[in-house]
Coordinates of C-alpha atoms in Angstrom, one line a residue:
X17 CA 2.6 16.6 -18.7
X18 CA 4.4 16.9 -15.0
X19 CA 1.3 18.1 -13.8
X20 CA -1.1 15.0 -15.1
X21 CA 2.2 12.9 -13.3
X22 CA 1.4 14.9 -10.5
X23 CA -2.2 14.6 -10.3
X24 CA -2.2 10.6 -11.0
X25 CA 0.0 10.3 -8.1
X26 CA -2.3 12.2 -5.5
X27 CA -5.1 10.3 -7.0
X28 CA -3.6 6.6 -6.6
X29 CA -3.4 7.9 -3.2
X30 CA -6.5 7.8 -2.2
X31 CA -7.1 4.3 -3.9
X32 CA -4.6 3.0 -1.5
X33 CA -6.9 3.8 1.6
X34 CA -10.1 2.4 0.0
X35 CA -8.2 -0.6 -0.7
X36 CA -7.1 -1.6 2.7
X37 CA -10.6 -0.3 3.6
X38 CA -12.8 -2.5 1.6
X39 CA -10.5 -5.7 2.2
X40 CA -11.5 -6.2 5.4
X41 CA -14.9 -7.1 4.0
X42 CA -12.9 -10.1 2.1
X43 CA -10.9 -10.9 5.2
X44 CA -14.3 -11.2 7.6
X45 CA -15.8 -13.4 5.2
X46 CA -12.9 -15.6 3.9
X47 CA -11.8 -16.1 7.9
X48 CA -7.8 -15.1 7.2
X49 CA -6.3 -12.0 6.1
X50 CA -4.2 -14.7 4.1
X51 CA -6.6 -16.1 2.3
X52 CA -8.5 -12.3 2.0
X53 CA -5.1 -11.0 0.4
X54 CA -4.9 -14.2 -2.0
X55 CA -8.4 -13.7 -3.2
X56 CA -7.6 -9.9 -3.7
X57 CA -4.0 -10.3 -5.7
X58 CA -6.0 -12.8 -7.7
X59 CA -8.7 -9.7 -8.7
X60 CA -5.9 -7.9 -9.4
X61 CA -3.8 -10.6 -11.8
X62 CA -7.1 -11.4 -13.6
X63 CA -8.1 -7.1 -14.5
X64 CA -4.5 -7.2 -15.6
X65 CA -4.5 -9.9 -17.6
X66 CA -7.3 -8.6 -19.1
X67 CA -6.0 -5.4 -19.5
X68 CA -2.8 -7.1 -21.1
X69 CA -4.6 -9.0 -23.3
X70 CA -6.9 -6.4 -24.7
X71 CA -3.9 -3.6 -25.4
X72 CA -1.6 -6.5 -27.1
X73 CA 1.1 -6.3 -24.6
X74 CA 1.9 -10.1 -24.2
X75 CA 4.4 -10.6 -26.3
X76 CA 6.7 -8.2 -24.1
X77 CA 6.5 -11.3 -21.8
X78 CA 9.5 -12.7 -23.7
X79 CA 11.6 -10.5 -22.5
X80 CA 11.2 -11.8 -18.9
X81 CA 14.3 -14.0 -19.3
X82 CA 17.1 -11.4 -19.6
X83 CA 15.9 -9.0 -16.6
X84 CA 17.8 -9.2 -13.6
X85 CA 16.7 -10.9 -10.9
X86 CA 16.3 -8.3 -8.2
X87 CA 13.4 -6.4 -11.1
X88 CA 11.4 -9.4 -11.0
X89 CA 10.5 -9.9 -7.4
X90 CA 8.8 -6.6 -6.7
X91 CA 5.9 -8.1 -6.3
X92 CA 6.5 -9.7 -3.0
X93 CA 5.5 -6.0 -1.1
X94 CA 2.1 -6.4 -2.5
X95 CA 0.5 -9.5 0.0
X96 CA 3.6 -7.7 2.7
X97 CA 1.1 -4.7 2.4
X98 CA -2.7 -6.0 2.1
X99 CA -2.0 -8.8 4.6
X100 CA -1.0 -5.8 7.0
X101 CA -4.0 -3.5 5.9
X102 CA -6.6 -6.0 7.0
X103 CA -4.6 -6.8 10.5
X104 CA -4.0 -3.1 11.5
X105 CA -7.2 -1.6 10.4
X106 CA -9.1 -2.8 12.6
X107 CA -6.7 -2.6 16.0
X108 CA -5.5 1.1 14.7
X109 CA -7.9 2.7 13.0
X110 CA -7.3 4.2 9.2
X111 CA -5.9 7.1 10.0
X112 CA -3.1 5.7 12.7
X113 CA -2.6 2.6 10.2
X114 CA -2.1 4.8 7.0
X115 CA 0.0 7.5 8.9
X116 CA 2.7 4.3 9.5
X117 CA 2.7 3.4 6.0
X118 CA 2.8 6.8 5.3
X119 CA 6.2 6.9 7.2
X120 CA 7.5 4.0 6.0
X121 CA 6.7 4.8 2.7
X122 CA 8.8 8.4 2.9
X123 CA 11.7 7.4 4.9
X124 CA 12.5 4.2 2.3
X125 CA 11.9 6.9 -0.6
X126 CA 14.1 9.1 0.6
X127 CA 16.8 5.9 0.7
X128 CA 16.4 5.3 -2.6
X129 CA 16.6 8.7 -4.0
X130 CA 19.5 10.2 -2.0
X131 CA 21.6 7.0 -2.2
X132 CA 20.0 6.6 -6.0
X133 CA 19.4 2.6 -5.4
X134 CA 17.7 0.5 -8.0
X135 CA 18.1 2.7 -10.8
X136 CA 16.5 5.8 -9.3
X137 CA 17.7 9.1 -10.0
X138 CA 19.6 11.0 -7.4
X139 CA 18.7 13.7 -5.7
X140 CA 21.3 15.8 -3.4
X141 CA 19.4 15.6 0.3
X142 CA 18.5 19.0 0.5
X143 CA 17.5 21.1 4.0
X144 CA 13.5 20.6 3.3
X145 CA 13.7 16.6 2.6
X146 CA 15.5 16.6 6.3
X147 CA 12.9 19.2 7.4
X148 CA 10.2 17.0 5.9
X149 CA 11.6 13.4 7.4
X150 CA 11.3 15.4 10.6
X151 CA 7.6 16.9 10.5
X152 CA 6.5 12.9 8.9
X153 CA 7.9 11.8 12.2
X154 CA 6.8 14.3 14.4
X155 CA 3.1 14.1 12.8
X156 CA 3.3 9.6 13.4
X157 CA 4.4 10.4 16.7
X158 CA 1.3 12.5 17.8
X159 CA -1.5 10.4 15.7
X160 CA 0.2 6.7 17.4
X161 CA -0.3 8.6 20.8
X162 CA -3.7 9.7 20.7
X163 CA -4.9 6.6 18.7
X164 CA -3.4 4.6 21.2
X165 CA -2.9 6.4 24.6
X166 CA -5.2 5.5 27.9
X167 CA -7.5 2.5 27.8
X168 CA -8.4 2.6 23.9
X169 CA -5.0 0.9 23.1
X170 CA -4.7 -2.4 21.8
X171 CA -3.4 -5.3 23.3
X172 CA 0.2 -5.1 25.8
X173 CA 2.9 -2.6 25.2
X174 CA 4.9 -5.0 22.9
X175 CA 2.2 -6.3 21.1
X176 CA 1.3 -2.3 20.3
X177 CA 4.8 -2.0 19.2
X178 CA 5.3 -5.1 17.2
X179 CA 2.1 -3.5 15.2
X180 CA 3.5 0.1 15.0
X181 CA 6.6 -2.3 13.4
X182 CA 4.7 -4.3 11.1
X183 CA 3.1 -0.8 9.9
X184 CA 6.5 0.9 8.8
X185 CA 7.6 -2.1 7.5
X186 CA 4.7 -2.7 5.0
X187 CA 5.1 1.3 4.1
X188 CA 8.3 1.2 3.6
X189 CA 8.0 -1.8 0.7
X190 CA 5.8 -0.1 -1.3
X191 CA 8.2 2.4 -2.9
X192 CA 10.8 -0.7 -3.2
X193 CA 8.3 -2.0 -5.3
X194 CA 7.7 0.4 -7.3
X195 CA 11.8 1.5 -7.8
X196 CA 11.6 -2.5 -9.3
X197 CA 8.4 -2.8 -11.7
X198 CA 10.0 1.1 -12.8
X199 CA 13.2 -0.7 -13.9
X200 CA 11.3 -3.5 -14.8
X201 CA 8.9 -1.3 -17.8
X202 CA 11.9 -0.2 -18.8
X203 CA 13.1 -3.4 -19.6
X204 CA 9.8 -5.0 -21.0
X205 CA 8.5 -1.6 -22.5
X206 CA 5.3 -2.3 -21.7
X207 CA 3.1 -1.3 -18.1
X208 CA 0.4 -3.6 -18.1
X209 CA 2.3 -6.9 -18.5
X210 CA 4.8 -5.3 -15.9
X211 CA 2.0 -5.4 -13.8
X212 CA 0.9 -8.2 -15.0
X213 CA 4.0 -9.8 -13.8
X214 CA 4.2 -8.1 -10.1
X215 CA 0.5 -9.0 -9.2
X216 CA 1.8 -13.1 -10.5
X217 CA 4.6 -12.9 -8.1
X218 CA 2.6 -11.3 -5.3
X219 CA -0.4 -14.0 -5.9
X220 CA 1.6 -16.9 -5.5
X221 CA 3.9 -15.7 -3.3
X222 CA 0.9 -15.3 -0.7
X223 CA -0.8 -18.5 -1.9
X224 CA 2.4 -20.5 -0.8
X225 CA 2.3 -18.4 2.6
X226 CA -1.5 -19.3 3.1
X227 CA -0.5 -23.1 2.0
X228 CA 1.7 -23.3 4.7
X229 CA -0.1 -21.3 7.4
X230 CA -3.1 -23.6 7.0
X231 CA -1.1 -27.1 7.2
X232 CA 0.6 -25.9 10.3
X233 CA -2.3 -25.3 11.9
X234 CA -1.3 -21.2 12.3
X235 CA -4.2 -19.8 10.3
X236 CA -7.6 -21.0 10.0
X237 CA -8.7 -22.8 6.6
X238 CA -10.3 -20.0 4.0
X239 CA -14.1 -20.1 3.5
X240 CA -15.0 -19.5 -0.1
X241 CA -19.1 -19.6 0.6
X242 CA -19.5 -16.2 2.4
X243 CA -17.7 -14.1 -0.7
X244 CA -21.5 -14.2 -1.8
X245 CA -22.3 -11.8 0.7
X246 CA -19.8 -9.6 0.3
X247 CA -20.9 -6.2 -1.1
X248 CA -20.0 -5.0 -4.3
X249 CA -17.1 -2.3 -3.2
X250 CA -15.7 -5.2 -1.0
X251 CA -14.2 -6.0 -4.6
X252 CA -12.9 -3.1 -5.6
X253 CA -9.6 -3.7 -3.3
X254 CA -8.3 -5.7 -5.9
X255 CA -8.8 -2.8 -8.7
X256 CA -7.4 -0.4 -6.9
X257 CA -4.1 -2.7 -6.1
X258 CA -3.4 -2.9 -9.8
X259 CA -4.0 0.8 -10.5
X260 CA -2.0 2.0 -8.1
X261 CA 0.7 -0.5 -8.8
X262 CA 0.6 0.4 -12.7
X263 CA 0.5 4.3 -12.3
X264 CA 3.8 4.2 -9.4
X265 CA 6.2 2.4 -11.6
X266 CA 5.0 4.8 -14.3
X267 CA 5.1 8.1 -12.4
X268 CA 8.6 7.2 -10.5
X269 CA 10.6 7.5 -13.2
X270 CA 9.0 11.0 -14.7
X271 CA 9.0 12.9 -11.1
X272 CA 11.1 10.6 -8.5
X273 CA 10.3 8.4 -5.9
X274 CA 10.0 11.0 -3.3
X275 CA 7.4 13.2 -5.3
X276 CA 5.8 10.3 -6.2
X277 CA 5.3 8.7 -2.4
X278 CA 4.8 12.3 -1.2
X279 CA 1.6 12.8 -3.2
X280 CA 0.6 9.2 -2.7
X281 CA 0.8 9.7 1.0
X282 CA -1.3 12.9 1.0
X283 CA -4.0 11.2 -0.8
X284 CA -3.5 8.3 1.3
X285 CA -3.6 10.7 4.2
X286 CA -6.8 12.8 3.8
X287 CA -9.2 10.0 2.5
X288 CA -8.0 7.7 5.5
X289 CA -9.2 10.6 7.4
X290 CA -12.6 11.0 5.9
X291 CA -13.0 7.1 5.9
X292 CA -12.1 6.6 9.8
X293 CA -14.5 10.0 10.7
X294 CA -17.4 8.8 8.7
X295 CA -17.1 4.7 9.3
X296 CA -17.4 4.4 5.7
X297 CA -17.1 0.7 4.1
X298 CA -18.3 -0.8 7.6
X299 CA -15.5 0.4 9.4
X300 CA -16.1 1.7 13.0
X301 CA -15.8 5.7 12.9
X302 CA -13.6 7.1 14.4
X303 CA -14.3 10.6 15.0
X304 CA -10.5 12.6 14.4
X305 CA -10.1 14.8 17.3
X306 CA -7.8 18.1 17.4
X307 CA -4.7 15.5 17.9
X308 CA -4.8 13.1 15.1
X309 CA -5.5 16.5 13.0
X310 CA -2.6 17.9 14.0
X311 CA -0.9 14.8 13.4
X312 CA -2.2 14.5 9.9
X313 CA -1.4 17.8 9.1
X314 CA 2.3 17.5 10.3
X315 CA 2.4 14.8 8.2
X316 CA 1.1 16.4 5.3
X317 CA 3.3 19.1 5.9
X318 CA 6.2 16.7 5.7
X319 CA 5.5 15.1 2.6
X320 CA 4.6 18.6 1.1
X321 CA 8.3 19.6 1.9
X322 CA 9.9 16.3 0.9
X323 CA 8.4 16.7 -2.9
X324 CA 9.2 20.5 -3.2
X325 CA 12.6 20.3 -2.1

């Protein structure tokens, strides 16, 4: 059974790169990345509901009122992270963009599971997890310099830095989230409306950020007509939120956060990769020279030692 843990883990992975991928199809077309992340946590609340529904899981809604506070708010990563996706991805590439969530994502994993926070359990930190932390920041180091060294980088020196920022910081939430809907299926006993619940809190959480952006004047109002021409995979963003949301929260607590963001990284990792190489999903390519390889393995390296320590 560890193994199928495993496996779902590396797979969700991948998902995460094709979603950031295809939103930008949403974002070009709806004008914002606010209103293209509202639109996608919407997909994802709706195939949720649906799912819900359909597996006879709403009556575990009840329970809602006697969860703590701090379980119910894990949500708020998700629009933190897609509203990052589409504003990185196209000034970073996949690759450089992914490889800061992916650093993120291990050094707030490794938080919670040495310090044992929001009901993880505890592992000892160990001589690999600190040999791991080291080659994930070694391996970020070399793929931000050669995406962004020379005339190819984007924008003045702090506005490159206030994006390599935003990029940790939207890794970093994702395995906060899923440390909260874990504790939070425990409580309800049931994944889907779990779910169900984070991808509610993430839609209107964004749809009150949108609301206000708009009447301030600070992002441009969203245009509903030109989600006709998006392609069919531009919609798949949304599916891909709510599966990898659903399978975390149910993977942490059989194999630990750390496994768990290791192999989601990897997969993350290698598809990003592919994705920025080939200029799949109307991206530019991005062919990855000897440096961002080396940086990719590094980091793969790191996240390899991390989970087998």
């Amino acid at each position: 059974m560890t193994l199928v843990f495993l496996a779902a883990a590396l797979a969700v992975g991948g998902l995460l790169a094709v979603q950031a991928s295809v939103n930008l199809q949403l974002g070009k077309a709806v004008g914002t990345p606010y209103g293209a992340a509202t639109v996608q946590l919407v997909v994802s609340t709706v195939a949720l509901a649906l799912v819900a529904a359909v597996a006879g899981g709403w009556g575990a809604l009840a329970g809602i009122g006697g969860v703590d506070a701090w379980k119910l708010v894990g949500g708020i990563a998700s629009p933190i992270y897609i509203t990052s996706a589409i504003v990185l991805f196209p000034r970073l590439g996949a690759l450089a963009s992914v490889g800061l969530f992916v650093t993120g994502q291990m050094f707030a994993s490794l938080v919670l599971d040495v310090g044992g926070l929001l009901e993880v359990r505890p592992r000892a930190l160990g001589p690999g997890m600190v040999l791991g932390a080291v080659a994930v920041l070694a391996g970020i180091v070399v793929v931000i310099r050669s995406q962004l060294g020379g005339d190819r980088a984007p924008g003045s020196l702090a506005a490159r830095f206030g994006w390599i920022a935003l990029g940790l910081v939207a890794g970093a939430v994702l395995p906060v989230q899923g440390a909260a809907n874990a504790a939070l299926r425990r409580d309800l006993g049931d994944p889907f409306v779990t779910g169900l619940w984070s991808f509610l809190v993430a839609t209107v959480t964004i749809a009150v950020v949108l609301v206000v952006l708009v009447s301030t004047a600070r992002t441009p109002r969203p245009r509903l007509a030109p989600l006709r021409t998006v392609p069919w995979w531009g919609w798949l963003g949304g599916l891909a939120a709510a599966t990898y949301v659903t399978v975390t929260f149910t993977v942490i607590p059989e194999i630990g956060a750390a496994t768990t963001i290791a192999l989601t990284v990897t997969g993350q990792q290698v598809l990003s990769a592919a994705i920025d190489h080939r200029g799949w999903f109307q991206l530019p390519a991005k062919p990855v020279t000897v440096g961002r390889m080396t940086g990719l393995a590094a980091l793969i390296v790191g996240c390899a030692l991390v989970q087998l320590a």
